[in-house]
Coordinates of C-alpha atoms in Angstrom, one line a residue:
M1 CA -57.6 126.9 9.4
T2 CA -59.1 124.4 6.8
K3 CA -58.8 125.6 3.4
Y4 CA -61.8 125.0 0.8
I5 CA -61.8 124.3 -3.0
F6 CA -64.9 124.2 -5.1
V7 CA -65.0 122.5 -8.4
T8 CA -67.5 123.4 -10.8
G9 CA -68.4 122.5 -14.1
G10 CA -69.4 124.3 -17.4
V11 CA -70.3 124.0 -21.2
T12 CA -71.4 120.3 -20.8
S13 CA -71.6 117.3 -18.1
S14 CA -69.6 114.2 -18.1
L15 CA -66.4 116.1 -18.1
G16 CA -64.8 114.3 -15.2
K17 CA -65.2 116.8 -12.1
G18 CA -65.0 113.7 -9.8
I19 CA -61.8 112.7 -11.5
I20 CA -60.1 116.2 -11.4
S21 CA -61.2 116.5 -7.8
A22 CA -59.9 113.0 -6.8
S23 CA -56.7 113.8 -8.8
L24 CA -55.8 117.0 -7.1
A25 CA -56.6 115.6 -3.7
K26 CA -54.2 112.8 -4.6
L27 CA -51.5 115.4 -5.5
L28 CA -52.2 117.4 -2.1
Q29 CA -52.2 114.1 0.1
A30 CA -49.1 113.1 -1.7
R31 CA -47.4 116.2 -0.4
G32 CA -48.5 115.5 3.2
Y33 CA -51.8 117.6 3.5
R34 CA -54.7 115.9 5.0
V35 CA -57.7 115.9 2.2
T36 CA -61.2 115.1 1.9
I37 CA -63.5 115.5 -1.0
Q38 CA -67.3 115.8 -0.8
K39 CA -70.1 115.9 -3.7
F40 CA -73.1 118.4 -3.8
D41 CA -75.8 116.6 -6.1
P42 CA -78.5 119.2 -7.4
Y43 CA -81.3 116.7 -7.6
I44 CA -84.1 116.4 -5.2
N45 CA -83.9 112.7 -4.3
I46 CA -82.8 112.4 -0.5
D47 CA -79.9 110.1 -1.9
P48 CA -79.1 107.8 -4.9
G49 CA -80.4 104.6 -3.0
T50 CA -83.7 104.9 -4.9
L51 CA -82.3 105.9 -8.1
N52 CA -82.3 103.1 -11.4
P53 CA -78.5 102.4 -12.2
Y54 CA -79.8 103.1 -15.8
E55 CA -80.5 106.9 -14.4
H56 CA -77.4 107.4 -12.4
G57 CA -74.8 104.3 -12.3
E58 CA -74.2 102.5 -9.3
C59 CA -74.9 103.5 -5.8
Y60 CA -71.9 103.9 -3.7
V61 CA -72.2 102.7 0.1
T62 CA -70.0 104.1 2.7
E63 CA -68.7 102.6 5.9
D64 CA -71.4 104.5 7.8
G65 CA -74.0 103.2 5.5
A66 CA -74.6 106.1 3.5
E67 CA -76.1 105.8 -0.1
T68 CA -74.1 108.0 -2.1
D69 CA -73.1 109.2 -5.7
L70 CA -70.3 107.0 -7.6
D71 CA -67.9 109.8 -7.6
L72 CA -67.4 109.0 -3.8
G73 CA -66.1 105.8 -5.3
H74 CA -63.2 107.4 -7.3
Y75 CA -62.5 109.9 -4.0
E76 CA -62.0 106.4 -1.9
R77 CA -59.8 104.6 -4.9
F78 CA -57.6 107.6 -5.1
L79 CA -56.9 108.6 -1.5
N80 CA -57.3 105.3 0.2
V81 CA -59.6 107.2 2.9
P82 CA -63.2 106.3 3.8
T83 CA -66.0 108.7 3.1
S84 CA -69.1 109.2 5.1
Q85 CA -72.7 110.5 5.1
A86 CA -71.2 114.0 5.3
N87 CA -69.2 113.6 1.7
N88 CA -72.3 113.4 -0.3
I89 CA -75.2 116.0 0.1
T90 CA -78.3 116.3 -2.4
T91 CA -80.9 119.2 -2.7
G92 CA -83.3 116.6 -1.2
R93 CA -81.4 116.4 1.9
I94 CA -80.9 120.3 2.2
Y95 CA -84.6 120.9 1.7
Q96 CA -85.7 118.2 4.0
N97 CA -83.3 119.7 6.9
V98 CA -84.6 123.2 6.3
I99 CA -88.3 122.0 6.3
N100 CA -87.6 120.0 9.6
K101 CA -86.1 123.2 11.1
E102 CA -89.2 125.1 10.1
R103 CA -91.5 122.5 11.4
E104 CA -89.8 122.5 14.6
G105 CA -90.1 126.4 14.8
A106 CA -86.4 127.1 14.4
Y107 CA -87.0 130.1 12.3
L108 CA -89.0 132.1 14.5
G109 CA -92.0 132.7 12.1
K110 CA -89.8 134.3 9.5
T111 CA -90.6 133.6 5.9
V112 CA -88.4 130.6 4.8
Q113 CA -86.5 131.3 1.6
V114 CA -83.8 130.1 -0.8
V115 CA -81.7 132.9 0.3
P116 CA -80.7 132.8 3.1
H117 CA -82.2 129.6 4.6
I118 CA -81.3 127.1 1.8
T119 CA -77.8 128.6 1.1
D120 CA -77.1 128.6 5.0
E121 CA -77.8 125.0 5.0
I122 CA -75.7 124.4 2.1
K123 CA -72.7 126.5 3.8
R124 CA -73.4 124.4 7.2
N125 CA -72.7 121.2 4.9
I126 CA -69.6 122.8 3.4
R127 CA -68.1 123.5 6.9
I128 CA -69.1 120.0 8.7
L129 CA -66.1 118.4 7.3
G130 CA -63.8 121.3 7.7
E131 CA -64.6 122.1 11.6
N132 CA -63.7 118.5 12.8
G133 CA -60.0 119.1 12.6
Q134 CA -59.1 116.2 10.7
Y135 CA -58.6 118.1 7.3
D136 CA -56.3 120.6 6.1
I137 CA -58.2 120.9 2.9
V138 CA -61.9 120.1 1.9
I139 CA -62.6 119.9 -1.6
T140 CA -66.2 120.1 -2.6
E141 CA -67.4 119.0 -6.0
L142 CA -70.5 120.8 -7.4
G143 CA -72.8 118.4 -9.5
G144 CA -74.4 119.7 -12.6
T145 CA -73.5 122.4 -15.1
V146 CA -73.1 126.0 -14.4
G147 CA -76.4 127.8 -15.6
D148 CA -78.7 124.6 -14.7
I149 CA -81.8 126.1 -12.7
E150 CA -81.1 123.4 -10.0
S151 CA -77.6 124.4 -9.4
L152 CA -78.1 128.1 -8.7
P153 CA -78.3 127.9 -4.8
Y154 CA -75.3 126.0 -4.6
I155 CA -73.3 128.5 -6.8
E156 CA -74.9 131.3 -4.6
A157 CA -73.7 129.5 -1.3
V158 CA -70.2 129.6 -2.7
R159 CA -70.4 133.1 -3.6
Q160 CA -71.3 133.8 0.1
F161 CA -69.0 131.3 1.6
R162 CA -65.8 132.9 -0.2
W163 CA -66.9 136.3 0.8
E164 CA -67.3 135.2 4.6
T165 CA -64.0 133.1 4.8
G166 CA -61.8 135.9 3.1
A167 CA -59.0 136.0 0.6
N168 CA -56.7 132.9 0.4
N169 CA -58.9 130.5 2.4
S170 CA -61.0 129.2 -0.8
L171 CA -60.6 129.0 -4.4
V172 CA -62.8 127.9 -7.4
I173 CA -61.7 125.6 -10.2
H174 CA -63.9 125.5 -13.1
L175 CA -63.8 122.4 -15.5
T176 CA -64.8 123.4 -18.8
L177 CA -64.6 121.9 -22.4
I178 CA -62.6 123.0 -25.5
P179 CA -63.9 121.4 -28.4
F180 CA -62.4 120.6 -31.4
L181 CA -64.1 121.7 -34.7
A182 CA -63.1 119.1 -37.3
A183 CA -64.3 121.1 -40.2
A184 CA -62.3 124.2 -39.1
G185 CA -59.4 122.1 -37.7
E186 CA -59.0 124.0 -34.5
L187 CA -59.7 124.3 -31.0
K188 CA -62.6 126.5 -29.8
T189 CA -62.4 128.9 -26.5
K190 CA -65.8 130.6 -26.9
P191 CA -67.8 127.6 -24.9
T192 CA -65.5 128.2 -22.2
Q193 CA -65.6 132.2 -22.2
H194 CA -69.3 132.0 -22.1
S195 CA -69.3 129.6 -19.3
V196 CA -66.8 131.9 -17.3
K197 CA -69.3 134.6 -18.1
M198 CA -72.3 132.9 -16.5
L199 CA -70.3 132.4 -13.6
L200 CA -69.1 136.0 -13.3
E201 CA -72.9 136.8 -13.4
Y202 CA -73.6 134.8 -10.3
G203 CA -70.8 136.8 -8.6
I204 CA -68.2 134.3 -8.9
Q205 CA -64.5 134.7 -10.6
P206 CA -62.9 131.4 -11.2
D207 CA -59.2 131.2 -10.0
I208 CA -58.3 128.2 -12.2
L209 CA -59.6 126.9 -15.4
V210 CA -59.4 123.2 -16.3
C211 CA -59.7 122.7 -19.8
R212 CA -60.8 119.4 -20.9
T213 CA -59.6 118.8 -24.5
E214 CA -58.8 116.0 -27.2
H215 CA -55.8 118.1 -28.6
H216 CA -52.9 119.9 -26.6
L217 CA -53.3 123.7 -26.0
S218 CA -50.8 125.9 -27.4
A219 CA -49.3 129.0 -25.6
D220 CA -51.5 131.3 -27.7
L221 CA -54.4 129.5 -26.7
R222 CA -53.8 129.7 -23.1
R223 CA -53.2 133.2 -23.3
K224 CA -56.5 134.0 -25.1
I225 CA -58.1 131.9 -22.4
A226 CA -56.6 133.6 -19.6
L227 CA -57.1 137.1 -21.4
F228 CA -60.9 136.8 -21.9
C229 CA -61.5 134.9 -18.8
N230 CA -59.6 137.0 -16.0
V231 CA -57.3 134.3 -14.9
N232 CA -53.3 134.1 -14.8
I233 CA -51.7 132.0 -17.7
N234 CA -50.5 129.6 -15.1
A235 CA -54.1 128.9 -13.9
V236 CA -55.1 127.7 -17.3
V237 CA -54.5 124.0 -17.1
E238 CA -54.7 121.5 -19.9
S239 CA -56.8 118.2 -18.9
I240 CA -56.0 116.1 -22.2
D241 CA -57.8 112.8 -22.9
A242 CA -56.2 110.0 -21.1
S243 CA -55.8 106.0 -21.5
T244 CA -57.0 105.5 -18.1
I245 CA -58.3 107.7 -15.1
Y246 CA -55.3 106.7 -13.2
D247 CA -53.2 108.8 -15.5
V248 CA -54.7 112.1 -14.4
P249 CA -53.0 112.8 -11.1
L250 CA -49.7 112.7 -13.2
L251 CA -51.0 114.8 -16.0
M252 CA -52.2 117.2 -13.5
L253 CA -48.8 117.0 -11.8
K254 CA -47.3 117.9 -15.0
E255 CA -49.6 120.9 -15.3
Q256 CA -48.4 122.0 -11.8
L257 CA -52.1 122.2 -10.7
D258 CA -51.4 121.4 -7.2
K259 CA -48.5 124.1 -7.2
T260 CA -51.1 126.8 -8.3
V261 CA -53.6 125.7 -6.0
L262 CA -51.1 125.9 -2.8
A263 CA -50.0 129.5 -4.2
K264 CA -53.3 130.6 -4.4
L265 CA -54.2 129.5 -0.8
K266 CA -51.1 130.6 0.5
L267 CA -50.0 127.3 1.6
S268 CA -46.5 126.0 1.9
H269 CA -45.4 123.5 -0.9
K270 CA -44.2 121.1 1.9
N271 CA -42.5 118.1 0.0
E272 CA -42.4 117.3 -3.5
P273 CA -45.4 114.5 -4.0
N274 CA -44.4 111.2 -3.2
L275 CA -46.0 109.3 -5.9
E276 CA -43.8 106.0 -6.2
N277 CA -46.6 103.4 -5.3
W278 CA -48.7 105.3 -7.8
K279 CA -46.3 104.9 -10.6
N280 CA -45.6 101.3 -9.8
F281 CA -49.4 100.5 -9.9
L282 CA -49.6 102.2 -13.2
G283 CA -46.5 100.5 -14.7
H284 CA -48.1 97.0 -13.8
L285 CA -51.4 98.4 -15.4
K286 CA -49.9 99.3 -18.6
N287 CA -47.5 96.3 -19.0
P288 CA -49.4 93.2 -18.2
T289 CA -47.5 89.8 -18.8
S290 CA -50.9 88.0 -19.5
E291 CA -54.6 88.5 -20.2
I292 CA -57.8 86.7 -18.9
R293 CA -61.3 87.3 -19.8
I294 CA -64.0 87.4 -17.2
G295 CA -67.6 87.3 -17.8
L296 CA -69.7 89.8 -15.9
V297 CA -73.5 88.5 -15.9
G298 CA -75.6 91.4 -14.9
K299 CA -78.7 93.0 -16.0
Y300 CA -77.6 96.4 -16.1
V301 CA -74.4 95.7 -18.6
E302 CA -75.7 98.2 -21.2
L303 CA -74.4 101.2 -18.8
P304 CA -70.8 100.5 -17.8
D305 CA -71.2 102.9 -14.7
A306 CA -73.8 100.5 -13.2
Y307 CA -70.8 98.1 -12.2
K308 CA -68.1 101.0 -11.8
S309 CA -66.6 99.8 -8.6
I310 CA -66.6 96.2 -9.9
N311 CA -64.7 97.2 -13.1
E312 CA -62.4 99.3 -11.0
A313 CA -61.7 96.5 -8.5
F314 CA -60.8 94.4 -11.5
I315 CA -58.2 97.1 -12.6
H316 CA -56.6 97.1 -9.1
A317 CA -56.6 93.1 -8.9
G318 CA -55.3 92.9 -12.7
A319 CA -52.2 95.1 -11.8
S320 CA -51.6 93.1 -8.8
N321 CA -51.4 90.1 -11.0
E322 CA -49.7 91.8 -13.7
C323 CA -52.5 90.7 -15.8
K324 CA -55.0 92.7 -18.0
V325 CA -58.4 91.7 -17.1
K326 CA -60.9 91.9 -20.2
V327 CA -64.3 92.2 -18.5
V328 CA -66.9 90.9 -20.9
C329 CA -70.4 92.2 -19.9
V330 CA -73.1 89.2 -20.3
H331 CA -76.7 90.5 -20.1
S332 CA -78.5 87.9 -17.7
E333 CA -81.7 88.1 -19.8
S334 CA -79.9 86.7 -22.7
I335 CA -78.6 83.3 -21.1
T336 CA -80.7 80.3 -21.2
D337 CA -80.2 76.7 -20.7
E338 CA -79.6 76.0 -24.5
N339 CA -77.2 79.0 -25.2
V340 CA -75.2 79.0 -21.7
E341 CA -72.3 77.2 -23.0
E342 CA -72.1 79.6 -26.1
R343 CA -72.6 82.9 -23.8
L344 CA -69.7 81.9 -21.6
E345 CA -67.2 80.4 -24.0
G346 CA -63.9 81.6 -23.5
M347 CA -64.3 83.0 -20.2
H348 CA -61.5 82.2 -17.5
G349 CA -63.8 83.2 -14.6
V350 CA -67.3 84.5 -14.2
L351 CA -68.9 87.3 -11.8
V352 CA -72.5 87.4 -11.0
A353 CA -73.2 91.1 -10.5
P354 CA -75.5 92.4 -7.6
G355 CA -78.9 93.8 -8.5
F356 CA -82.6 94.1 -7.4
G357 CA -85.7 92.4 -8.6
N358 CA -86.9 89.5 -10.8
R359 CA -85.5 90.6 -14.2
G360 CA -82.7 88.4 -15.5
I361 CA -82.7 86.1 -12.5
E362 CA -83.0 82.9 -14.0
G363 CA -80.2 83.6 -16.6
K364 CA -78.1 84.3 -13.7
I365 CA -78.8 81.1 -12.1
T366 CA -78.4 79.2 -15.3
A367 CA -74.6 80.5 -15.7
I368 CA -73.7 79.6 -12.2
K369 CA -75.0 76.1 -12.5
Y370 CA -72.8 76.0 -16.0
V371 CA -69.7 77.5 -14.1
R372 CA -70.1 75.1 -11.0
E373 CA -70.4 72.1 -13.3
N374 CA -67.5 73.1 -15.3
N375 CA -65.0 74.1 -12.4
I376 CA -64.8 77.5 -14.0
P377 CA -63.7 80.0 -11.2
F378 CA -66.9 81.9 -10.0
F379 CA -67.4 84.9 -7.8
G380 CA -70.9 85.9 -6.6
I381 CA -71.8 89.3 -5.3
C382 CA -74.8 90.0 -3.0
L383 CA -77.6 88.9 -5.4
G384 CA -75.0 86.8 -7.2
M385 CA -74.3 85.1 -3.9
Q386 CA -78.3 84.5 -3.3
C387 CA -78.3 83.1 -7.0
A388 CA -75.7 80.7 -6.0
V389 CA -77.5 79.5 -3.2
I390 CA -80.9 79.0 -5.2
E391 CA -79.0 77.3 -7.9
F392 CA -77.3 74.7 -5.5
A393 CA -80.8 74.2 -3.6
R394 CA -82.4 73.5 -7.0
N395 CA -79.9 71.3 -8.7
V396 CA -77.7 69.6 -5.9
L397 CA -80.2 69.5 -2.7
G398 CA -83.2 68.5 -5.1
L399 CA -85.3 71.4 -3.5
T400 CA -87.4 72.0 -6.7
G401 CA -88.8 75.4 -6.9
A402 CA -86.4 77.0 -4.4
H403 CA -86.1 80.6 -4.8
S404 CA -85.7 83.9 -2.7
T405 CA -89.0 85.5 -1.3
E406 CA -88.1 88.7 -3.1
M407 CA -88.9 87.1 -6.2
D408 CA -91.4 84.3 -5.2
E409 CA -93.4 85.2 -2.1
N410 CA -94.9 81.6 -2.3
T411 CA -91.7 79.5 -2.9
P412 CA -92.0 76.2 -1.2
Y413 CA -88.2 76.5 -0.1
P414 CA -87.4 79.8 0.8
V415 CA -83.6 79.7 0.9
I416 CA -83.3 83.3 0.7
S417 CA -85.7 85.1 3.2
M418 CA -86.3 88.5 4.5
M419 CA -85.2 89.3 8.2
E420 CA -88.2 89.6 10.5
E421 CA -87.3 93.4 11.2
Q422 CA -87.2 94.0 7.6
K423 CA -90.7 92.8 6.9
K424 CA -92.1 95.6 8.9
I425 CA -90.7 98.2 6.7
K426 CA -92.7 100.3 4.2
N427 CA -90.0 102.8 2.8
K428 CA -87.7 101.9 0.2
G429 CA -85.1 104.4 0.9
G430 CA -82.2 103.8 3.3
T431 CA -83.9 101.0 4.9
M432 CA -81.7 98.2 3.9
R433 CA -78.9 96.5 5.9
L434 CA -76.5 99.1 4.9
G435 CA -72.6 100.1 5.4
A436 CA -70.1 97.9 7.4
Y437 CA -70.6 94.8 9.2
T438 CA -68.3 92.5 10.9
C439 CA -67.6 88.8 9.5
D440 CA -65.9 85.9 11.1
L441 CA -64.3 83.7 8.8
K442 CA -64.1 79.9 9.5
K443 CA -60.6 78.4 10.1
G444 CA -59.0 76.5 7.0
T445 CA -61.6 77.9 4.4
K446 CA -60.8 79.6 1.1
A447 CA -62.4 83.0 2.5
A448 CA -59.9 82.6 5.6
L449 CA -57.0 81.8 3.4
V450 CA -57.7 84.9 1.1
Y451 CA -58.2 87.4 3.6
G452 CA -55.4 85.9 6.0
K453 CA -57.0 87.1 9.3
P454 CA -60.1 85.6 11.3
Q455 CA -62.3 88.6 11.2
I456 CA -63.3 91.4 8.6
S457 CA -65.4 94.2 8.1
E458 CA -67.3 94.5 4.7
R459 CA -70.0 96.8 3.3
H460 CA -73.6 96.0 2.8
R461 CA -76.7 97.0 1.0
H462 CA -79.4 94.7 0.9
R463 CA -82.6 93.3 2.4
F464 CA -82.7 89.7 2.0
E465 CA -80.7 87.2 3.8
F466 CA -79.6 83.4 3.6
N467 CA -82.3 81.2 5.7
N468 CA -80.4 79.5 8.1
E469 CA -82.9 76.7 8.5
Y470 CA -81.3 75.1 5.3
L471 CA -77.7 75.7 6.4
K472 CA -77.0 72.1 7.6
K473 CA -78.4 70.5 4.2
Y474 CA -76.2 72.9 2.3
E475 CA -72.9 72.1 4.4
D476 CA -73.7 68.2 4.4
A477 CA -73.9 68.8 0.5
G478 CA -70.5 70.6 0.4
M479 CA -71.4 74.1 0.2
I480 CA -70.2 75.8 3.4
A481 CA -70.8 79.0 5.1
S482 CA -67.1 80.3 5.6
G483 CA -68.4 83.8 6.6
I484 CA -70.9 84.6 9.6
N485 CA -71.8 87.6 11.2
P486 CA -70.8 87.5 14.8
D487 CA -73.6 89.6 16.0
N488 CA -76.8 88.2 14.2
N489 CA -75.6 84.9 13.0
L490 CA -76.3 85.7 9.4
V491 CA -74.5 84.2 6.6
E492 CA -71.8 86.5 4.8
I493 CA -69.9 84.1 2.6
M494 CA -70.7 80.8 0.7
E495 CA -68.3 78.6 -0.8
L496 CA -67.7 75.1 -2.5
K497 CA -65.4 72.8 -0.9
H498 CA -64.3 71.0 -4.0
H499 CA -64.0 73.7 -6.8
N500 CA -61.3 75.9 -8.5
F501 CA -62.5 78.9 -7.1
F502 CA -66.2 79.2 -6.2
L503 CA -67.1 82.1 -3.6
A504 CA -70.1 84.2 -3.1
A505 CA -70.4 87.0 -0.8
Q506 CA -73.3 88.8 0.7
F507 CA -71.5 92.0 0.8
H508 CA -69.8 94.2 -1.6
P509 CA -66.3 93.7 -1.5
E510 CA -65.8 96.1 -4.5
L511 CA -66.5 99.1 -2.5
K512 CA -63.4 98.8 -0.6
S513 CA -60.8 98.2 -3.4
T514 CA -58.2 101.1 -3.7
V515 CA -55.0 101.4 -5.8
A516 CA -53.4 101.2 -2.6
N517 CA -55.2 98.1 -1.2
P518 CA -56.6 96.0 -4.3
H519 CA -59.3 94.0 -2.5
P520 CA -58.0 90.3 -1.8
L521 CA -61.3 89.0 -2.9
F522 CA -60.6 90.2 -6.4
V523 CA -57.2 89.5 -6.2
N524 CA -57.5 85.9 -5.6
F525 CA -60.3 85.6 -8.1
V526 CA -58.2 87.0 -10.8
A527 CA -55.4 84.8 -9.9
A528 CA -57.5 81.6 -9.8
S529 CA -58.9 82.8 -13.2
L530 CA -55.4 83.4 -14.6
A531 CA -54.5 79.7 -13.3
F532 CA -57.5 78.4 -15.3
A533 CA -56.4 80.1 -18.2
R534 CA -53.1 78.6 -18.3
K535 CA -54.5 75.0 -18.1
K536 CA -56.8 75.4 -20.9

């Protein structure tokens, strides 16, 4: 029977439920268990696809085309196992499903209520991953903080679920904060006590407390927390601030979180966790032999979470090259023809980031012109690829006013345009080219060399495409389509023949980079930037 672990948060948001969930899953996986993680988000959007990155960070896309919370990126990076639509559920989707059933007459005239109908739908979604026989353990992270009005139906659903599944088949981990009061010079447990009492009011006794803290917890403090919160002392787990999120599995191993979980779920300890590869990765990450500076040109650079997967992919690629990658964020709105040299000074490579809309696009195009002309390694992702195409059209092909029809409907040279089937779509949510698509690589190109195979599969999230009417012009001038979708002939990768490293992809390679499998495009881009740095 599948066992279930629920991770709740108390006191404050942003304590790192996603990282704790991913770290515990990694330890259980390293012991030989088949583990997956799902995230329940309490907002009413159907998915994060229509949310501004300033509001919610990046939107992470799964293989099956689900637009999901960025925590799913952590799950995949730690476990190296793809997630799906079933791994991220929002309140919006829960209510939509219930309302659809009500419209179909599924409730036989009954009054539809939060309890039992909404909580039943939540429980159904908890069970989906557990019932397919693929996993021994399902970890469910509940978004928000205990006490939030919008989280109440989830807490109630967990209470019911635990009662229905019986003892030893589920447990609750409550992640909480032990703040340090500088004036008093001590850690305070009262916020944690209040948070646990609130959970108890809702009918849930947490089994394990993971305490985020800036200072180590003394034995006395652990005893006090255990006594006032009704948990065993070995179930009070310290989660001290770490220099990198990739330290957390080893910190949780030291705290024996995995052993405590297995004991409470009455599961065998199997083997000791095999974390050799993880430790090797950390060794490379913490002991680089060189350092490079990569300029990340984007319009959401004020919020690091907006480019979370890109930043993490650089960490994986840096460790693979035994090189520290210092990502320098450059706001695309701040780049002009006059200051581009100054803004990109000292960069050993430049990545132009994805995005939507017109704001900051001319700055991206200017940055690409500069790196192309100065032979600086360049990597474009999604809109970054489209900007590279526009820049080349304007400045090499002489197509003055060339643009994407997303930004300028009346451009004389629509080198980036919308596919015919996309033009009929009115809704914004979930209507792009989403999820995994195959791509054939041209023999002898940089892309084929990087991947080392003739066909790949990558994840997409976009609506506009390269306009194939212009392809011959580009290829005659030295910019070639090295990756093509075999089903619809759409261009996936553009690269420059005579350049250090100039490669742009319509897809999002950062979404598939994990600790175990750093993405080859990032690994090779970092290697090219490192070679460029050594030449300077």
